[in-house]
Short mmCIF file of C-alpha atoms in Angstrom, two decimals:
data_model
loop_
_atom_site.label_atom_id
_atom_site.label_comp_id
_atom_site.label_asym_id
_atom_site.label_seq_id
_atom_site.Cartn_x
_atom_site.Cartn_y
_atom_site.Cartn_z
CA MET A 76 116.26 97.53 120.52
CA PRO A 77 113.18 98.02 122.75
CA GLU A 78 110.02 96.72 121.21
CA GLN A 79 108.18 99.95 122.01
CA ASP A 80 110.51 102.04 119.83
CA PRO A 81 108.81 103.16 116.61
CA GLY A 82 109.82 101.66 113.30
CA ILE A 83 110.24 105.16 111.86
CA LEU A 84 110.70 108.51 113.56
CA ALA A 85 111.10 111.78 111.65
CA GLN A 86 111.36 115.19 113.31
CA ASP A 87 111.55 118.46 111.36
CA VAL A 88 113.22 116.79 108.35
CA ARG A 89 114.21 119.06 105.48
CA ARG A 90 115.59 118.45 102.00
CA ARG A 91 116.32 121.00 99.28
CA PHE A 92 117.02 120.54 95.56
CA GLY A 93 118.64 123.79 94.47
CA ALA A 94 116.09 126.54 94.97
CA VAL A 95 113.26 124.08 95.66
CA GLU A 96 112.71 122.96 99.25
CA ALA A 97 110.91 119.66 98.58
CA VAL A 98 110.65 118.70 102.25
CA ARG A 99 110.49 121.59 104.68
CA GLY A 100 109.77 120.38 108.16
CA MET A 101 108.15 116.94 108.00
CA SER A 102 107.58 115.03 111.23
CA LEU A 103 105.92 111.64 111.65
CA THR A 104 105.95 108.44 113.65
CA VAL A 105 105.37 104.96 112.20
CA PRO A 106 104.77 102.47 115.04
CA ARG A 107 105.71 98.83 114.77
CA GLY A 108 102.78 96.52 114.16
CA GLU A 109 100.70 99.17 112.38
CA VAL A 110 100.10 100.41 108.83
CA THR A 111 100.61 104.16 108.50
CA ALA A 112 99.28 105.93 105.39
CA LEU A 113 101.21 108.89 103.97
CA VAL A 114 98.67 111.06 102.16
CA GLY A 115 99.26 114.17 100.08
CA PRO A 116 99.06 115.57 96.54
CA ASN A 117 101.74 115.29 93.89
CA GLY A 118 104.66 117.49 94.89
CA ALA A 119 103.92 117.26 98.62
CA GLY A 120 107.29 115.65 99.32
CA LYS A 121 106.12 112.08 99.97
CA THR A 122 108.56 110.36 97.61
CA THR A 123 111.45 112.56 98.75
CA LEU A 124 110.76 111.55 102.35
CA LEU A 125 110.60 107.87 101.40
CA LEU A 126 113.90 108.15 99.52
CA MET A 127 115.53 109.58 102.64
CA LEU A 128 114.10 106.76 104.76
CA ALA A 129 115.40 104.25 102.19
CA THR A 130 118.95 105.73 102.49
CA LEU A 131 118.90 106.96 98.88
CA LEU A 132 118.91 110.65 99.83
CA ALA A 133 120.41 112.39 102.85
CA PRO A 134 118.34 115.01 104.68
CA ASP A 135 119.75 118.54 104.88
CA SER A 136 118.64 118.77 108.49
CA GLY A 137 116.34 117.18 111.05
CA HIS A 138 116.21 113.95 112.99
CA LEU A 139 115.52 110.69 111.14
CA ARG A 140 115.54 107.15 112.53
CA VAL A 141 114.59 103.86 110.87
CA ALA A 142 114.52 100.80 113.15
CA GLY A 143 116.42 102.95 115.64
CA LEU A 144 119.21 103.75 113.16
CA ASP A 145 120.21 106.88 111.27
CA PRO A 146 119.81 106.18 107.51
CA ALA A 147 122.39 108.84 106.68
CA THR A 148 125.18 107.39 108.82
CA ASP A 149 124.12 103.73 109.17
CA ALA A 150 122.91 103.12 105.63
CA ASP A 151 124.00 99.48 105.35
CA ALA A 152 122.38 98.54 108.66
CA VAL A 153 119.15 100.34 107.69
CA ARG A 154 119.04 98.61 104.29
CA ALA A 155 119.29 95.24 106.02
CA ARG A 156 116.16 96.08 108.02
CA ILE A 157 113.89 97.71 105.44
CA GLY A 158 111.84 96.48 102.53
CA TRP A 159 111.68 99.19 99.87
CA MET A 160 109.21 99.25 96.99
CA PRO A 161 109.49 102.45 94.93
CA ASP A 162 106.80 103.73 92.62
CA VAL A 163 108.94 102.85 89.58
CA PHE A 164 111.55 100.14 89.85
CA GLY A 165 113.77 98.40 87.36
CA VAL A 166 113.51 94.70 86.64
CA TYR A 167 115.90 92.29 84.99
CA ASP A 168 113.75 91.32 82.03
CA GLN A 169 115.59 88.16 81.03
CA LEU A 170 115.43 86.57 84.47
CA THR A 171 112.46 84.42 85.36
CA ALA A 172 110.26 85.51 88.24
CA ARG A 173 111.86 82.83 90.43
CA GLU A 174 115.39 83.89 89.45
CA TYR A 175 114.52 87.54 90.06
CA ILE A 176 113.45 86.97 93.67
CA GLY A 177 116.32 84.51 94.13
CA PHE A 178 118.81 87.15 93.00
CA PHE A 179 117.68 89.49 95.77
CA ALA A 180 117.65 86.68 98.32
CA GLU A 181 121.30 86.09 97.44
CA ALA A 182 122.02 89.82 97.67
CA TYR A 183 120.72 89.73 101.24
CA ARG A 184 122.99 86.71 101.89
CA ILE A 185 120.13 84.37 102.68
CA PRO A 186 121.49 80.78 102.72
CA ALA A 187 120.69 78.88 99.52
CA GLY A 188 118.38 76.29 101.09
CA THR A 189 116.43 78.89 103.02
CA ALA A 190 116.30 81.15 99.98
CA ARG A 191 114.67 78.49 97.79
CA GLU A 192 111.93 78.00 100.35
CA ARG A 193 111.49 81.76 100.81
CA VAL A 194 111.26 82.41 97.06
CA ALA A 195 108.59 79.72 96.64
CA GLU A 196 106.69 81.09 99.62
CA LEU A 197 106.74 84.64 98.26
CA LEU A 198 105.65 83.65 94.75
CA GLU A 199 102.65 81.94 96.31
CA LEU A 200 102.00 84.91 98.57
CA VAL A 201 101.81 87.41 95.67
CA HIS A 202 100.00 84.93 93.39
CA LEU A 203 102.80 84.58 90.84
CA ALA A 204 103.62 80.89 91.35
CA GLU A 205 102.22 80.00 87.93
CA PHE A 206 104.62 82.52 86.37
CA ALA A 207 107.67 81.32 88.33
CA GLU A 208 109.51 80.10 85.24
CA GLN A 209 108.37 82.90 82.94
CA PRO A 210 110.76 85.75 82.07
CA VAL A 211 109.94 88.99 83.84
CA HIS A 212 109.36 90.85 80.58
CA VAL A 213 106.16 88.87 79.85
CA LEU A 214 104.52 90.01 83.10
CA SER A 215 101.90 92.75 83.09
CA ARG A 216 102.44 96.00 85.00
CA GLY A 217 100.29 94.75 87.85
CA GLN A 218 102.19 91.46 88.00
CA LYS A 219 105.48 93.35 88.09
CA GLN A 220 104.12 95.40 90.98
CA ARG A 221 103.43 92.18 92.87
CA LEU A 222 106.91 90.91 91.98
CA GLY A 223 108.37 94.12 93.39
CA LEU A 224 106.45 93.59 96.61
CA ALA A 225 107.84 90.06 96.88
CA ARG A 226 111.33 91.49 96.37
CA ALA A 227 110.75 93.95 99.22
CA LEU A 228 109.70 91.15 101.57
CA VAL A 229 112.40 88.61 100.73
CA HIS A 230 114.52 89.23 103.87
CA ARG A 231 111.61 89.64 106.31
CA PRO A 232 112.18 93.35 106.97
CA GLU A 233 111.36 95.17 110.20
CA VAL A 234 110.18 98.23 108.28
CA LEU A 235 108.31 98.26 104.97
CA LEU A 236 108.33 101.37 102.74
CA LEU A 237 105.86 101.34 99.85
CA ASP A 238 105.46 104.17 97.33
CA GLU A 239 102.20 103.82 95.35
CA PRO A 240 102.11 100.01 95.67
CA ALA A 241 98.60 99.70 94.21
CA SER A 242 99.57 101.36 90.92
CA GLY A 243 98.60 99.07 88.06
CA LEU A 244 96.80 96.55 90.25
CA ASP A 245 93.33 95.29 89.38
CA PRO A 246 90.61 95.38 92.10
CA ARG A 247 91.22 91.79 93.24
CA SER A 248 94.97 92.40 93.51
CA ARG A 249 94.31 95.52 95.58
CA VAL A 250 92.26 93.49 98.03
CA GLU A 251 95.08 90.95 98.21
CA LEU A 252 97.60 93.76 98.79
CA ARG A 253 95.45 95.10 101.62
CA ASP A 254 95.31 91.67 103.27
CA LEU A 255 99.05 91.18 102.84
CA LEU A 256 99.90 94.53 104.46
CA ARG A 257 97.57 93.81 107.37
CA ALA A 258 99.31 90.45 107.82
CA GLN A 259 102.72 92.15 107.84
CA ALA A 260 101.55 94.56 110.52
CA ARG A 261 100.23 91.70 112.65
CA GLU A 262 103.74 90.20 112.55
CA GLY A 263 105.14 93.41 114.05
CA THR A 264 106.37 95.14 110.89
CA ALA A 265 106.21 98.93 110.74
CA VAL A 266 104.51 99.67 107.42
CA LEU A 267 104.54 103.10 105.74
CA VAL A 268 102.53 103.28 102.52
CA SER A 269 102.09 106.27 100.24
CA SER A 270 99.25 106.21 97.74
CA HIS A 271 96.70 108.34 95.90
CA ILE A 272 94.08 105.57 96.12
CA LEU A 273 92.49 106.76 99.34
CA THR A 274 89.73 104.15 99.45
CA GLU A 275 92.28 101.35 99.70
CA LEU A 276 94.35 103.26 102.25
CA GLU A 277 91.35 103.81 104.51
CA GLU A 278 90.67 100.08 104.51
CA VAL A 279 94.26 99.05 105.30
CA ALA A 280 95.69 101.81 107.50
CA ASP A 281 95.68 102.16 111.28
CA ARG A 282 97.03 105.69 111.15
CA VAL A 283 97.34 108.50 108.60
CA VAL A 284 99.82 111.33 108.17
CA PHE A 285 98.61 114.20 105.97
CA VAL A 286 101.36 116.15 104.17
CA ASP A 287 101.18 119.14 101.89
CA ARG A 288 103.79 121.43 100.32
CA GLY A 289 106.65 119.66 102.01
CA THR A 290 105.30 119.81 105.56
CA THR A 291 103.25 117.61 107.85
CA VAL A 292 99.68 118.88 108.21
CA SER A 293 98.53 116.43 110.89
CA GLU A 294 98.70 112.84 112.17
CA HIS A 295 95.63 110.83 113.22
CA ALA A 296 94.39 107.39 114.07
CA ILE A 297 91.93 106.34 111.35
CA GLY A 298 89.16 106.15 113.96
CA GLU A 299 89.57 109.87 114.72
CA LEU A 300 88.61 111.01 111.23
CA GLY A 301 84.84 111.17 111.71
CA THR A 302 84.84 114.50 113.55
CA HIS A 303 85.05 116.98 110.66
CA ARG A 304 82.83 118.48 108.01
CA ARG A 305 82.26 116.24 105.05
CA THR A 306 80.20 116.05 101.88
CA TRP A 307 77.08 113.91 101.66
CA ARG A 308 75.17 113.17 98.45
CA VAL A 309 71.38 113.26 98.47
CA ARG A 310 69.13 112.05 95.66
CA ALA A 311 65.35 112.40 95.61
CA LEU A 312 62.61 111.17 93.28
CA GLU A 313 60.08 113.88 94.11
CA GLY A 314 60.00 117.20 95.90
CA ASP A 315 62.08 120.34 95.49
CA LEU A 316 65.29 119.17 97.15
CA PRO A 317 67.35 122.38 96.60
CA ALA A 318 64.53 124.53 97.94
CA ALA A 319 64.17 122.33 101.01
CA LEU A 320 67.91 122.61 101.64
CA ASP A 321 67.81 126.38 101.21
CA ARG A 322 64.96 126.72 103.72
CA ARG A 323 67.06 124.96 106.31
CA GLY A 324 70.24 126.90 105.54
CA VAL A 325 72.17 123.83 104.35
CA GLU A 326 75.19 124.53 102.15
CA HIS A 327 74.84 122.56 98.91
CA GLY A 328 76.01 122.29 95.32
CA GLU A 329 74.09 122.36 92.07
CA PRO A 330 71.79 119.40 91.28
CA THR A 331 73.32 116.68 89.07
CA PRO A 332 71.92 113.36 87.80
CA SER A 333 73.58 111.63 90.76
CA GLY A 334 72.04 114.01 93.31
CA VAL A 335 72.90 117.11 95.32
CA ASP A 336 76.06 117.40 97.41
CA VAL A 337 75.59 118.93 100.87
CA LEU A 338 78.24 119.91 103.42
CA LEU A 339 77.45 118.74 106.96
CA GLU A 340 79.22 118.97 110.32
CA SER A 341 78.62 115.44 111.58
CA GLU A 342 76.72 112.19 111.19
CA GLN A 343 74.18 113.55 113.67
CA ALA A 344 73.61 116.55 111.36
CA ALA A 345 73.12 114.13 108.46
CA ALA A 346 70.53 112.12 110.41
CA ASP A 347 68.68 115.31 111.36
CA LEU A 348 68.66 116.55 107.78
CA LEU A 349 67.28 113.27 106.45
CA ARG A 350 64.48 113.42 109.02
CA ASP A 351 63.67 117.02 108.04
CA LEU A 352 63.66 116.30 104.30
CA ILE A 353 61.20 113.47 104.77
CA ALA A 354 59.01 115.79 106.87
CA ASP A 355 59.13 118.27 103.97
CA GLN A 356 57.70 115.57 101.65
CA VAL A 357 60.97 115.16 99.75
CA ARG A 358 61.11 111.53 98.63
CA VAL A 359 64.75 110.70 99.36
CA VAL A 360 66.03 107.53 97.68
CA SER A 361 69.71 107.80 98.62
CA PHE A 362 71.63 109.68 101.29
CA ALA A 363 75.27 108.72 101.79
CA PRO A 364 78.76 110.17 102.21
CA ALA A 365 80.41 111.27 98.98
CA GLY A 366 83.86 109.69 98.89
CA ASN A 367 85.42 108.26 102.05
CA HIS A 368 86.52 109.49 105.48
CA LEU A 369 90.17 109.67 104.47
CA GLU A 370 89.50 111.79 101.40
CA SER A 371 87.09 114.09 103.25
CA ALA A 372 89.47 114.46 106.17
CA TYR A 373 92.38 115.31 103.91
CA LEU A 374 90.36 118.00 102.12
CA ALA A 375 89.20 119.41 105.45
CA PHE A 376 92.66 119.51 107.04
CA THR A 377 94.32 121.11 104.03
CA GLU A 378 91.53 123.53 103.08
CA GLU A 379 92.96 126.39 105.15
CA ARG A 380 96.35 126.02 103.43
CA ARG A 381 94.96 126.71 99.94
#
C-alpha cells in the first residue's frame, strides 16, 4: 500500500439505530504519522464512528477505509492492522498483567519468544512492570487504562483508535500518554483519539476534526486554530474595569473573583485592549486566554449550529 495513503478515510458515513441517526454524514481523514483528535459533545457520534472503524458496527452507507481496507468487508484484515482501545473494556480479572498482555499477543499469533519480549517491553512502556505478576483485579482504574493501551499496541498496529484514553488517568499518566502517542505517530502510525479532555488533546494532536450531532463540522491543523474569536480573562487590582471595557465597546461578562471575561477577535485585539486599559489607569494584574485554543475553536465552530 502506498505510504501516502491515509490511515483512515471516511466519506459521508451514516449509521442509524432505529429512529435515531447517530452518524449522519461524517467525513474525515487521519494521515499516517500524525495524531488526529476527534472532538465533540456526548451524543455527537464519536463512539459510533470508532466502532465502525474497529469493525464492530457496519455503516448504513458511505465510504470507509482503514489502512486501505473496507472494515465492513475485510474485517479480519482490518483487525490485524488496528489497535483498538474502547472507552470501557473488559478485563480478565484473574490473569496477571503479564498474562493479560500475553493472552492478546497469542491471539495475534505472535511467536512465543517474540511475545515474551514484547510483553515485557509494553509493561515497561506503560509503567506497569512492577505490577506484572499482580492479578488485574488489584489494579486501579487508571492502571487498567494503561493496561488497555498496552493491549492495543501489542501487535504494532498501523492504525490506533482510542476512545477517551485519558479517562481515569492522573496528571502524570496523562503526560506519559501524550508522549507515548507522539512516539507512535513518529513511527508512522495513524492515531485517532477521541476525548473530552481538550487541554491534553491540544498538546498531543497534529490535527482536529470537530463533530456535532452526527456530522463533521470542520477539520483543521492545530496551528490553524488561532484565527477565531475567543474568550480572554482580565483581572485588575484598581480601576473600573467593566466601565473601561464598556467605553471601548468590548463585549464582556459579569465581574467574578477571577476577573472579567472578554470576547476578542484576535491576539492583536487582545494586545491593543491591554494597552488601552493601562492608558485608562486600570491596574491589570492578569490578562490571558480563558481555556485553550482547541476548546475556544470548538465553541466558535459549533456556535452557529446551536
